Each structure stands twice: as C-alpha cells, then as structure tokens.
Amino acid sequence: VFIDNNFSSAEQLATTSMLSIGDLLDGARDVSLIAQLNSWSSREFTNADGEQRTVWGGDLLDPSGRCRVSAWCELPIDVANLPMFVRFDGVRVRSWQGTPDITVDEPEQVSQLEEAPWEMIDAEQHWVEYTLHDLTSSGSKRGIETSGTIVAVRGDCGIIQRCPECRRVLRDGACAEHGDMPGERDLRLRFVLDDGISCASLLLNRESSEALLGKSMEEVVEVFDRDGAETFVNEMREQWFGRHVVMRGRAIVDEQGAMLMADQLELDNTPVQQRSEKVREQWGVIA
C-alpha cells in the first residue's frame, strides 16, 4: 500500500482534531477532548415525566481553561483517585450557567489516561489570562483572568431582595415571574469594566462581594439601615471609580453583550509603565 507522507496519518489526524476547553462552543457534537478531572459527584432528581433520574458531574481543567462535565450514565470513576486525566470522544457540548460544558451520554465515550499529558494543574491557582477585548469577542468561558478600569459603579450595588422561588431580583417588591413576594436579602455588587477597547458588565455575588468589601452581608445591612443605599453607593464610587482592577471568574457572552462573573476582584498593582509596555507588545507598537 502506497503511503503519501505529505498527508497526515489517522493517528495524527485524531491528535490534531482534539479540542481544548478554550475551544468549546455551545451546540458542538462529536467532540474529542483530554482534560484533568478534579471532582466527581452525583445527584438525583425527578424529571418532567415523574421519573427518578441520576446525573453525575465534575470539574474539568486543561491549560486553556476549565469547564463542567455532566454524565447521564454511571462511569467507572473512583473519587479516591482524583484528580485524574481522562479522554472524551464523541461527546457533545451544551451551555450550563451560560458557559459551554461537556455532556457524556455513553460510558464508552470516556477513558482514563495512564500517562499524564501535562503536569497536574492546581485548580485553586488556575486562571487563563485574556484581554477584555478578546473575551468580549469570543464565546463564554470559565476560569478566566482579565483586567480593566472600572468606569461605572451601578446604583443598585449593595443589598437587594430576591424572589424565594426563582432568585430573581425583586422590583418594587414584585417578581417578574411570581408577582408580589416576600423578598430574601442578598448582597451584590455591579460595575462596568473597560480596557479602552471593549467593556463588559462586572458582577460580584455575595461571597466575592464580602471578600472585596472585607465585611459580611450582615455588616453591610447595618450600613444600609443606618446610612441608606445612596450613601453606600457613593462611597463605593469614591473608592472604586477609575481604579484599574484584575478579575478572576467566568465570562458569559451572548447577543446582549458580555458579563463577567467575578470569583475574585482586586486592585491591579502593576506599575503603569509595565502595563503600557504590555499593551504596546500586545498591539505590536514599537516605542
């Protein structure tokens, strides 16, 4: 049999067609992927037909990012051996909480690797750096790090009321889905982040807001009750408006724009000259 060496072998084609987590797009099918599986658990639920079902899930990492994996079948995964490296073949991608994740339908789609494709990744320290412009121009992603300047502090920062049924924010004591409801207090911060080219909404949930403020939600409630919401927001604007920050978390990008969900937010202490050099390098500008 004649073999033309100008063409890739079947093995090479299989390797080159392998996707990374950063390449995943919602709706993709027959996807092959190698990743580090960091966690694994199951939960039971009742579907619309009244049937008891079980779904398994875990967290995946690779050098390009992180995502979730869901399986509709039991897989031979020993939690005691986690983290481990696994290969997925013929799986599909669907959006979960706004970001593309892996869905497994058959046990044959998953195999454990005996040899490590890279050094084990520390999940606590694994954030893939993107410019804000790159994030807003691409698809939704988890495990990202980006930076920019806070150009707006939203007026609804602080204590909000949520619907106890669907967790939507109440407007004038009413939920858009369930009508008038007794609200449940929650803490949320909202900013607009800009890098000079693109901008995105930046949201912090209760946990990340408490970390940024250095206060518990109960302490913020006391401030609200004592000084009022307007005073709290004005103080936030004085403290954060115009500040250059680094955020770590996930990006949700759709037809309405880009939204950053921050797990961590901190001031960027990189010297201005170093930041400007980084921008020039990014855009190929010679000083």
PDB file of C-alpha atoms in Angstrom:
ATOM      1  CA  VAL A   1       0.000   0.000   0.000  1.00  0.00           C
ATOM      2  CA  PHE A   2       1.399   3.385  -1.023  1.00  0.00           C
ATOM      3  CA  ILE A   3       1.532   5.949   1.795  1.00  0.00           C
ATOM      4  CA  ASP A   4       1.932   9.589   0.823  1.00  0.00           C
ATOM      5  CA  ASN A   5       3.911  11.207   3.635  1.00  0.00           C
ATOM      6  CA  ASN A   6       2.571  14.624   2.644  1.00  0.00           C
ATOM      7  CA  PHE A   7      -0.729  13.665   4.284  1.00  0.00           C
ATOM      8  CA  SER A   8      -1.309  13.184   7.991  1.00  0.00           C
ATOM      9  CA  SER A   9      -1.760   9.687   9.350  1.00  0.00           C
ATOM     10  CA  ALA A  10      -5.017   8.663  11.016  1.00  0.00           C
ATOM     11  CA  GLU A  11      -3.280   8.928  14.385  1.00  0.00           C
ATOM     12  CA  GLN A  12      -2.048  12.436  13.592  1.00  0.00           C
ATOM     13  CA  LEU A  13      -5.496  13.486  12.432  1.00  0.00           C
ATOM     14  CA  ALA A  14      -7.011  12.204  15.667  1.00  0.00           C
ATOM     15  CA  THR A  15      -4.487  14.246  17.628  1.00  0.00           C
ATOM     16  CA  THR A  16      -4.932  17.446  15.648  1.00  0.00           C
ATOM     17  CA  SER A  17      -8.745  17.228  15.836  1.00  0.00           C
ATOM     18  CA  MET A  18      -8.589  17.124  19.640  1.00  0.00           C
ATOM     19  CA  LEU A  19     -10.132  20.261  21.138  1.00  0.00           C
ATOM     20  CA  SER A  20      -9.112  22.128  24.259  1.00  0.00           C
ATOM     21  CA  ILE A  21     -11.556  23.526  26.808  1.00  0.00           C
ATOM     22  CA  GLY A  22     -10.926  27.025  25.487  1.00  0.00           C
ATOM     23  CA  ASP A  23     -12.172  25.907  22.048  1.00  0.00           C
ATOM     24  CA  LEU A  24     -15.554  24.591  23.217  1.00  0.00           C
ATOM     25  CA  LEU A  25     -18.661  26.110  21.652  1.00  0.00           C
ATOM     26  CA  ASP A  26     -22.242  25.536  22.727  1.00  0.00           C
ATOM     27  CA  GLY A  27     -24.017  23.039  20.476  1.00  0.00           C
ATOM     28  CA  ALA A  28     -20.891  21.265  19.194  1.00  0.00           C
ATOM     29  CA  ARG A  29     -21.133  17.477  18.777  1.00  0.00           C
ATOM     30  CA  ASP A  30     -18.704  14.567  18.323  1.00  0.00           C
ATOM     31  CA  VAL A  31     -16.097  16.426  20.337  1.00  0.00           C
ATOM     32  CA  SER A  32     -12.832  14.843  21.499  1.00  0.00           C
ATOM     33  CA  LEU A  33     -11.066  16.318  24.500  1.00  0.00           C
ATOM     34  CA  ILE A  34      -8.367  15.465  27.044  1.00  0.00           C
ATOM     35  CA  ALA A  35      -8.736  17.056  30.465  1.00  0.00           C
ATOM     36  CA  GLN A  36      -7.909  16.786  34.134  1.00  0.00           C
ATOM     37  CA  LEU A  37     -10.918  15.653  36.177  1.00  0.00           C
ATOM     38  CA  ASN A  38     -10.790  17.304  39.597  1.00  0.00           C
ATOM     39  CA  SER A  39     -14.101  16.381  41.210  1.00  0.00           C
ATOM     40  CA  TRP A  40     -16.939  13.893  40.746  1.00  0.00           C
ATOM     41  CA  SER A  41     -20.349  13.536  42.383  1.00  0.00           C
ATOM     42  CA  SER A  42     -23.947  12.583  41.609  1.00  0.00           C
ATOM     43  CA  ARG A  43     -27.411  13.892  42.343  1.00  0.00           C
ATOM     44  CA  GLU A  44     -30.907  12.506  41.934  1.00  0.00           C
ATOM     45  CA  PHE A  45     -33.905  14.399  40.612  1.00  0.00           C
ATOM     46  CA  THR A  46     -37.408  13.866  39.273  1.00  0.00           C
ATOM     47  CA  ASN A  47     -37.901  14.774  35.615  1.00  0.00           C
ATOM     48  CA  ALA A  48     -40.990  16.241  33.952  1.00  0.00           C
ATOM     49  CA  ASP A  49     -42.430  12.739  33.443  1.00  0.00           C
ATOM     50  CA  GLY A  50     -42.163  11.938  37.141  1.00  0.00           C
ATOM     51  CA  GLU A  51     -39.199   9.592  36.660  1.00  0.00           C
ATOM     52  CA  GLN A  52     -36.338   9.392  39.137  1.00  0.00           C
ATOM     53  CA  ARG A  53     -33.073  10.141  37.343  1.00  0.00           C
ATOM     54  CA  THR A  54     -29.434  10.393  38.342  1.00  0.00           C
ATOM     55  CA  VAL A  55     -26.884  12.713  36.793  1.00  0.00           C
ATOM     56  CA  TRP A  56     -23.168  12.677  37.522  1.00  0.00           C
ATOM     57  CA  GLY A  57     -20.905  15.693  37.214  1.00  0.00           C
ATOM     58  CA  GLY A  58     -17.489  17.140  37.905  1.00  0.00           C
ATOM     59  CA  ASP A  59     -14.960  19.852  37.168  1.00  0.00           C
ATOM     60  CA  LEU A  60     -12.526  19.675  34.242  1.00  0.00           C
ATOM     61  CA  LEU A  61      -9.270  21.569  33.731  1.00  0.00           C
ATOM     62  CA  ASP A  62      -6.722  21.870  30.968  1.00  0.00           C
ATOM     63  CA  PRO A  63      -4.076  24.509  30.206  1.00  0.00           C
ATOM     64  CA  SER A  64      -6.649  26.564  28.248  1.00  0.00           C
ATOM     65  CA  GLY A  65      -9.298  26.837  30.977  1.00  0.00           C
ATOM     66  CA  ARG A  66     -11.930  24.953  32.926  1.00  0.00           C
ATOM     67  CA  CYS A  67     -15.481  23.684  32.473  1.00  0.00           C
ATOM     68  CA  ARG A  68     -18.047  21.296  33.909  1.00  0.00           C
ATOM     69  CA  VAL A  69     -18.822  17.779  32.718  1.00  0.00           C
ATOM     70  CA  SER A  70     -22.198  16.063  33.120  1.00  0.00           C
ATOM     71  CA  ALA A  71     -22.838  12.359  32.523  1.00  0.00           C
ATOM     72  CA  TRP A  72     -26.198  10.631  32.040  1.00  0.00           C
ATOM     73  CA  CYS A  73     -24.630   7.265  32.773  1.00  0.00           C
ATOM     74  CA  GLU A  74     -22.515   5.916  35.606  1.00  0.00           C
ATOM     75  CA  LEU A  75     -18.793   5.972  34.847  1.00  0.00           C
ATOM     76  CA  PRO A  76     -16.056   3.855  36.468  1.00  0.00           C
ATOM     77  CA  ILE A  77     -14.520   6.811  38.290  1.00  0.00           C
ATOM     78  CA  ASP A  78     -13.028   6.253  41.731  1.00  0.00           C
ATOM     79  CA  VAL A  79     -13.226   9.543  43.633  1.00  0.00           C
ATOM     80  CA  ALA A  80     -10.289   8.418  45.773  1.00  0.00           C
ATOM     81  CA  ASN A  81      -8.048   8.618  42.679  1.00  0.00           C
ATOM     82  CA  LEU A  82      -8.923  12.212  41.815  1.00  0.00           C
ATOM     83  CA  PRO A  83      -7.560  14.274  40.241  1.00  0.00           C
ATOM     84  CA  MET A  84      -7.032  12.114  37.151  1.00  0.00           C
ATOM     85  CA  PHE A  85      -6.576  12.589  33.419  1.00  0.00           C
ATOM     86  CA  VAL A  86      -9.398  11.448  31.144  1.00  0.00           C
ATOM     87  CA  ARG A  87     -10.131  11.414  27.446  1.00  0.00           C
ATOM     88  CA  PHE A  88     -13.561  12.153  25.986  1.00  0.00           C
ATOM     89  CA  ASP A  89     -14.583  11.024  22.494  1.00  0.00           C
ATOM     90  CA  GLY A  90     -17.805  11.756  20.630  1.00  0.00           C
ATOM     91  CA  VAL A  91     -19.267  13.883  23.419  1.00  0.00           C
ATOM     92  CA  ARG A  92     -21.459  16.930  22.968  1.00  0.00           C
ATOM     93  CA  VAL A  93     -21.239  20.472  24.278  1.00  0.00           C
ATOM     94  CA  ARG A  94     -24.088  22.419  25.792  1.00  0.00           C
ATOM     95  CA  SER A  95     -24.335  25.580  27.819  1.00  0.00           C
ATOM     96  CA  TRP A  96     -24.545  25.341  31.619  1.00  0.00           C
ATOM     97  CA  GLN A  97     -24.949  28.576  33.586  1.00  0.00           C
ATOM     98  CA  GLY A  98     -24.030  30.460  30.439  1.00  0.00           C
ATOM     99  CA  THR A  99     -20.776  28.661  29.601  1.00  0.00           C
ATOM    100  CA  PRO A 100     -20.131  25.642  27.331  1.00  0.00           C
ATOM    101  CA  ASP A 101     -19.613  22.331  29.140  1.00  0.00           C
ATOM    102  CA  ILE A 102     -19.207  18.659  28.231  1.00  0.00           C
ATOM    103  CA  THR A 103     -22.110  16.176  28.225  1.00  0.00           C
ATOM    104  CA  VAL A 104     -21.472  12.411  28.249  1.00  0.00           C
ATOM    105  CA  ASP A 105     -24.214  10.015  27.114  1.00  0.00           C
ATOM    106  CA  GLU A 106     -22.408   6.645  26.996  1.00  0.00           C
ATOM    107  CA  PRO A 107     -19.661   5.108  29.186  1.00  0.00           C
ATOM    108  CA  GLU A 108     -17.658   4.263  26.045  1.00  0.00           C
ATOM    109  CA  GLN A 109     -17.116   7.977  25.459  1.00  0.00           C
ATOM    110  CA  VAL A 110     -14.772   8.262  28.457  1.00  0.00           C
ATOM    111  CA  SER A 111     -11.423   6.604  29.151  1.00  0.00           C
ATOM    112  CA  GLN A 112      -8.812   7.191  31.818  1.00  0.00           C
ATOM    113  CA  LEU A 113      -5.278   8.030  30.678  1.00  0.00           C
ATOM    114  CA  GLU A 114      -2.359   6.201  32.215  1.00  0.00           C
ATOM    115  CA  GLU A 115       0.202   8.820  31.169  1.00  0.00           C
ATOM    116  CA  ALA A 116      -0.159  12.459  32.190  1.00  0.00           C
ATOM    117  CA  PRO A 117      -0.379  14.838  29.181  1.00  0.00           C
ATOM    118  CA  TRP A 118       0.855  17.727  31.366  1.00  0.00           C
ATOM    119  CA  GLU A 119       1.836  18.428  34.953  1.00  0.00           C
ATOM    120  CA  MET A 120      -1.085  18.297  37.362  1.00  0.00           C
ATOM    121  CA  ILE A 121      -2.837  21.683  37.454  1.00  0.00           C
ATOM    122  CA  ASP A 122      -3.563  23.365  40.786  1.00  0.00           C
ATOM    123  CA  ALA A 123      -7.258  24.236  40.462  1.00  0.00           C
ATOM    124  CA  GLU A 124      -7.040  26.964  43.100  1.00  0.00           C
ATOM    125  CA  GLN A 125      -4.407  28.867  41.112  1.00  0.00           C
ATOM    126  CA  HIS A 126      -5.503  28.076  37.554  1.00  0.00           C
ATOM    127  CA  TRP A 127      -6.723  31.184  35.729  1.00  0.00           C
ATOM    128  CA  VAL A 128      -6.191  31.696  31.995  1.00  0.00           C
ATOM    129  CA  GLU A 129      -5.388  35.299  31.114  1.00  0.00           C
ATOM    130  CA  TYR A 130      -7.344  37.084  28.376  1.00  0.00           C
ATOM    131  CA  THR A 131      -7.636  40.706  27.382  1.00  0.00           C
ATOM    132  CA  LEU A 132     -11.110  42.089  27.944  1.00  0.00           C
ATOM    133  CA  HIS A 133     -11.380  42.713  24.204  1.00  0.00           C
ATOM    134  CA  ASP A 134     -10.591  39.064  23.434  1.00  0.00           C
ATOM    135  CA  LEU A 135     -13.216  37.912  25.932  1.00  0.00           C
ATOM    136  CA  THR A 136     -15.967  40.114  24.541  1.00  0.00           C
ATOM    137  CA  SER A 137     -15.106  38.969  21.002  1.00  0.00           C
ATOM    138  CA  SER A 138     -15.214  35.239  21.765  1.00  0.00           C
ATOM    139  CA  GLY A 139     -17.507  32.734  23.450  1.00  0.00           C
ATOM    140  CA  SER A 140     -18.348  32.235  27.117  1.00  0.00           C
ATOM    141  CA  LYS A 141     -15.555  30.840  29.295  1.00  0.00           C
ATOM    142  CA  ARG A 142     -14.780  29.720  32.841  1.00  0.00           C
ATOM    143  CA  GLY A 143     -11.555  30.104  34.779  1.00  0.00           C
ATOM    144  CA  ILE A 144     -10.520  33.363  33.141  1.00  0.00           C
ATOM    145  CA  GLU A 145      -8.483  36.331  34.332  1.00  0.00           C
ATOM    146  CA  THR A 146      -8.754  39.784  32.803  1.00  0.00           C
ATOM    147  CA  SER A 147      -8.180  43.394  33.761  1.00  0.00           C
ATOM    148  CA  GLY A 148      -9.526  46.842  33.055  1.00  0.00           C
ATOM    149  CA  THR A 149     -10.681  50.096  34.559  1.00  0.00           C
ATOM    150  CA  ILE A 150     -13.926  50.465  36.479  1.00  0.00           C
ATOM    151  CA  VAL A 151     -15.807  53.171  34.586  1.00  0.00           C
ATOM    152  CA  ALA A 152     -19.162  52.834  36.354  1.00  0.00           C
ATOM    153  CA  VAL A 153     -20.476  51.716  39.729  1.00  0.00           C
ATOM    154  CA  ARG A 154     -24.129  50.743  39.353  1.00  0.00           C
ATOM    155  CA  GLY A 155     -26.729  52.365  41.544  1.00  0.00           C
ATOM    156  CA  ASP A 156     -28.162  49.014  42.652  1.00  0.00           C
ATOM    157  CA  CYS A 157     -24.954  47.884  44.357  1.00  0.00           C
ATOM    158  CA  GLY A 158     -25.363  46.518  47.854  1.00  0.00           C
ATOM    159  CA  ILE A 159     -28.336  44.841  49.494  1.00  0.00           C
ATOM    160  CA  ILE A 160     -31.029  43.551  47.146  1.00  0.00           C
ATOM    161  CA  GLN A 161     -34.190  41.495  47.581  1.00  0.00           C
ATOM    162  CA  ARG A 162     -34.578  38.193  45.713  1.00  0.00           C
ATOM    163  CA  CYS A 163     -37.611  36.078  44.969  1.00  0.00           C
ATOM    164  CA  PRO A 164     -37.516  32.990  47.229  1.00  0.00           C
ATOM    165  CA  GLU A 165     -38.878  30.867  44.368  1.00  0.00           C
ATOM    166  CA  CYS A 166     -36.656  31.738  41.385  1.00  0.00           C
ATOM    167  CA  ARG A 167     -33.950  34.003  42.889  1.00  0.00           C
ATOM    168  CA  ARG A 168     -34.754  36.848  40.503  1.00  0.00           C
ATOM    169  CA  VAL A 169     -34.226  40.346  41.885  1.00  0.00           C
ATOM    170  CA  LEU A 170     -37.491  41.899  43.079  1.00  0.00           C
ATOM    171  CA  ARG A 171     -38.540  45.239  41.600  1.00  0.00           C
ATOM    172  CA  ASP A 172     -40.736  47.283  43.949  1.00  0.00           C
ATOM    173  CA  GLY A 173     -41.404  44.127  45.950  1.00  0.00           C
ATOM    174  CA  ALA A 174     -42.558  42.106  42.951  1.00  0.00           C
ATOM    175  CA  CYS A 175     -41.029  39.270  40.931  1.00  0.00           C
ATOM    176  CA  ALA A 176     -41.483  39.319  37.157  1.00  0.00           C
ATOM    177  CA  GLU A 177     -42.404  35.618  37.314  1.00  0.00           C
ATOM    178  CA  HIS A 178     -44.230  35.195  40.638  1.00  0.00           C
ATOM    179  CA  GLY A 179     -45.679  38.633  41.385  1.00  0.00           C
ATOM    180  CA  ASP A 180     -45.622  40.122  44.894  1.00  0.00           C
ATOM    181  CA  MET A 181     -43.274  38.086  47.069  1.00  0.00           C
ATOM    182  CA  PRO A 182     -41.618  38.418  50.486  1.00  0.00           C
ATOM    183  CA  GLY A 183     -38.038  39.131  49.459  1.00  0.00           C
ATOM    184  CA  GLU A 184     -34.906  37.405  50.700  1.00  0.00           C
ATOM    185  CA  ARG A 185     -31.920  39.666  51.268  1.00  0.00           C
ATOM    186  CA  ASP A 186     -28.780  39.180  49.224  1.00  0.00           C
ATOM    187  CA  LEU A 187     -25.563  41.112  48.581  1.00  0.00           C
ATOM    188  CA  ARG A 188     -24.436  42.025  45.075  1.00  0.00           C
ATOM    189  CA  LEU A 189     -22.015  44.498  43.519  1.00  0.00           C
ATOM    190  CA  ARG A 190     -22.234  45.681  39.899  1.00  0.00           C
ATOM    191  CA  PHE A 191     -19.619  47.580  37.906  1.00  0.00           C
ATOM    192  CA  VAL A 192     -18.712  48.283  34.286  1.00  0.00           C
ATOM    193  CA  LEU A 193     -15.186  47.268  33.278  1.00  0.00           C
ATOM    194  CA  ASP A 194     -13.395  48.889  30.325  1.00  0.00           C
ATOM    195  CA  ASP A 195      -9.973  48.260  28.782  1.00  0.00           C
ATOM    196  CA  GLY A 196     -10.031  51.168  26.336  1.00  0.00           C
ATOM    197  CA  ILE A 197     -11.316  48.971  23.510  1.00  0.00           C
ATOM    198  CA  SER A 198     -14.186  46.940  24.929  1.00  0.00           C
ATOM    199  CA  CYS A 199     -16.355  46.991  28.016  1.00  0.00           C
ATOM    200  CA  ALA A 200     -18.391  44.473  29.984  1.00  0.00           C
ATOM    201  CA  SER A 201     -20.704  44.307  32.962  1.00  0.00           C
ATOM    202  CA  LEU A 202     -18.948  43.021  36.078  1.00  0.00           C
ATOM    203  CA  LEU A 203     -20.948  41.264  38.798  1.00  0.00           C
ATOM    204  CA  LEU A 204     -19.913  40.023  42.226  1.00  0.00           C
ATOM    205  CA  ASN A 205     -22.132  37.656  44.195  1.00  0.00           C
ATOM    206  CA  ARG A 206     -22.423  37.627  47.966  1.00  0.00           C
ATOM    207  CA  GLU A 207     -19.241  35.650  48.608  1.00  0.00           C
ATOM    208  CA  SER A 208     -16.997  37.675  46.305  1.00  0.00           C
ATOM    209  CA  SER A 209     -18.635  40.945  47.448  1.00  0.00           C
ATOM    210  CA  GLU A 210     -17.922  40.130  51.086  1.00  0.00           C
ATOM    211  CA  ALA A 211     -14.302  39.365  50.192  1.00  0.00           C
ATOM    212  CA  LEU A 212     -13.916  42.659  48.309  1.00  0.00           C
ATOM    213  CA  LEU A 213     -15.592  44.776  50.991  1.00  0.00           C
ATOM    214  CA  GLY A 214     -14.000  42.989  53.922  1.00  0.00           C
ATOM    215  CA  LYS A 215     -17.461  42.881  55.509  1.00  0.00           C
ATOM    216  CA  SER A 216     -20.155  40.273  55.969  1.00  0.00           C
ATOM    217  CA  MET A 217     -23.572  40.786  54.413  1.00  0.00           C
ATOM    218  CA  GLU A 218     -24.973  41.392  57.889  1.00  0.00           C
ATOM    219  CA  GLU A 219     -22.498  44.248  58.385  1.00  0.00           C
ATOM    220  CA  VAL A 220     -23.473  45.750  55.027  1.00  0.00           C
ATOM    221  CA  VAL A 221     -27.142  45.505  56.040  1.00  0.00           C
ATOM    222  CA  GLU A 222     -26.317  47.554  59.140  1.00  0.00           C
ATOM    223  CA  VAL A 223     -24.678  50.209  56.945  1.00  0.00           C
ATOM    224  CA  PHE A 224     -27.721  50.257  54.652  1.00  0.00           C
ATOM    225  CA  ASP A 225     -30.132  50.580  57.553  1.00  0.00           C
ATOM    226  CA  ARG A 226     -28.051  53.304  59.211  1.00  0.00           C
ATOM    227  CA  ASP A 227     -26.839  55.414  56.269  1.00  0.00           C
ATOM    228  CA  GLY A 228     -29.071  54.405  53.359  1.00  0.00           C
ATOM    229  CA  ALA A 229     -28.374  52.830  49.966  1.00  0.00           C
ATOM    230  CA  GLU A 230     -27.352  56.102  48.309  1.00  0.00           C
ATOM    231  CA  THR A 231     -24.576  56.723  50.832  1.00  0.00           C
ATOM    232  CA  PHE A 232     -23.258  53.186  50.356  1.00  0.00           C
ATOM    233  CA  VAL A 233     -23.191  53.541  46.557  1.00  0.00           C
ATOM    234  CA  ASN A 234     -21.499  56.949  46.727  1.00  0.00           C
ATOM    235  CA  GLU A 235     -18.781  55.523  48.967  1.00  0.00           C
ATOM    236  CA  MET A 236     -18.300  52.652  46.527  1.00  0.00           C
ATOM    237  CA  ARG A 237     -17.902  55.141  43.675  1.00  0.00           C
ATOM    238  CA  GLU A 238     -15.337  57.153  45.604  1.00  0.00           C
ATOM    239  CA  GLN A 239     -13.366  54.008  46.344  1.00  0.00           C
ATOM    240  CA  TRP A 240     -13.571  52.150  43.017  1.00  0.00           C
ATOM    241  CA  PHE A 241     -14.403  54.505  40.155  1.00  0.00           C
ATOM    242  CA  GLY A 242     -11.415  54.856  37.816  1.00  0.00           C
ATOM    243  CA  ARG A 243      -9.430  52.120  39.539  1.00  0.00           C
ATOM    244  CA  HIS A 244      -7.608  49.510  37.481  1.00  0.00           C
ATOM    245  CA  VAL A 245      -8.537  46.020  38.670  1.00  0.00           C
ATOM    246  CA  VAL A 246      -7.917  42.348  37.959  1.00  0.00           C
ATOM    247  CA  MET A 247     -10.868  39.961  37.986  1.00  0.00           C
ATOM    248  CA  ARG A 248     -10.926  36.176  38.004  1.00  0.00           C
ATOM    249  CA  GLY A 249     -14.025  34.130  37.309  1.00  0.00           C
ATOM    250  CA  ARG A 250     -16.112  33.438  34.236  1.00  0.00           C
ATOM    251  CA  ALA A 251     -17.335  35.343  31.201  1.00  0.00           C
ATOM    252  CA  ILE A 252     -20.800  34.989  29.689  1.00  0.00           C
ATOM    253  CA  VAL A 253     -21.005  36.340  26.143  1.00  0.00           C
ATOM    254  CA  ASP A 254     -24.252  36.416  24.161  1.00  0.00           C
ATOM    255  CA  GLU A 255     -26.238  38.650  21.835  1.00  0.00           C
ATOM    256  CA  GLN A 256     -26.846  41.081  24.699  1.00  0.00           C
ATOM    257  CA  GLY A 257     -23.140  41.631  25.314  1.00  0.00           C
ATOM    258  CA  ALA A 258     -20.553  40.394  27.791  1.00  0.00           C
ATOM    259  CA  MET A 259     -20.986  39.803  31.510  1.00  0.00           C
ATOM    260  CA  LEU A 260     -18.149  38.950  33.884  1.00  0.00           C
ATOM    261  CA  MET A 261     -18.990  36.935  36.999  1.00  0.00           C
ATOM    262  CA  ALA A 262     -16.135  37.540  39.431  1.00  0.00           C
ATOM    263  CA  ASP A 263     -14.936  34.952  41.906  1.00  0.00           C
ATOM    264  CA  GLN A 264     -12.134  37.341  42.831  1.00  0.00           C
ATOM    265  CA  LEU A 265     -11.591  41.059  42.272  1.00  0.00           C
ATOM    266  CA  GLU A 266      -8.554  43.025  43.372  1.00  0.00           C
ATOM    267  CA  LEU A 267      -6.705  46.224  42.599  1.00  0.00           C
ATOM    268  CA  ASP A 268      -4.091  45.887  39.866  1.00  0.00           C
ATOM    269  CA  ASN A 269      -0.832  46.966  41.474  1.00  0.00           C
ATOM    270  CA  THR A 270       1.172  46.532  38.267  1.00  0.00           C
ATOM    271  CA  PRO A 271       3.197  49.733  37.639  1.00  0.00           C
ATOM    272  CA  VAL A 272       1.668  51.941  34.939  1.00  0.00           C
ATOM    273  CA  GLN A 273       4.804  51.756  32.785  1.00  0.00           C
ATOM    274  CA  GLN A 274       4.741  47.968  32.875  1.00  0.00           C
ATOM    275  CA  ARG A 275       1.055  47.923  31.913  1.00  0.00           C
ATOM    276  CA  SER A 276       1.702  50.284  28.997  1.00  0.00           C
ATOM    277  CA  GLU A 277       4.578  48.110  27.785  1.00  0.00           C
ATOM    278  CA  LYS A 278       2.277  45.103  27.881  1.00  0.00           C
ATOM    279  CA  VAL A 279      -0.319  46.937  25.779  1.00  0.00           C
ATOM    280  CA  ARG A 280       2.312  48.005  23.228  1.00  0.00           C
ATOM    281  CA  GLU A 281       3.553  44.431  22.998  1.00  0.00           C
ATOM    282  CA  GLN A 282       0.003  43.151  22.540  1.00  0.00           C
ATOM    283  CA  TRP A 283      -0.690  45.528  19.655  1.00  0.00           C
ATOM    284  CA  GLY A 284       2.787  45.354  18.132  1.00  0.00           C
ATOM    285  CA  VAL A 285       3.548  49.023  18.775  1.00  0.00           C
ATOM    286  CA  ILE A 286       7.240  49.912  18.738  1.00  0.00           C
ATOM    287  CA  ALA A 287       8.103  52.729  21.132  1.00  0.00           C
TER     288      ALA A 287
END
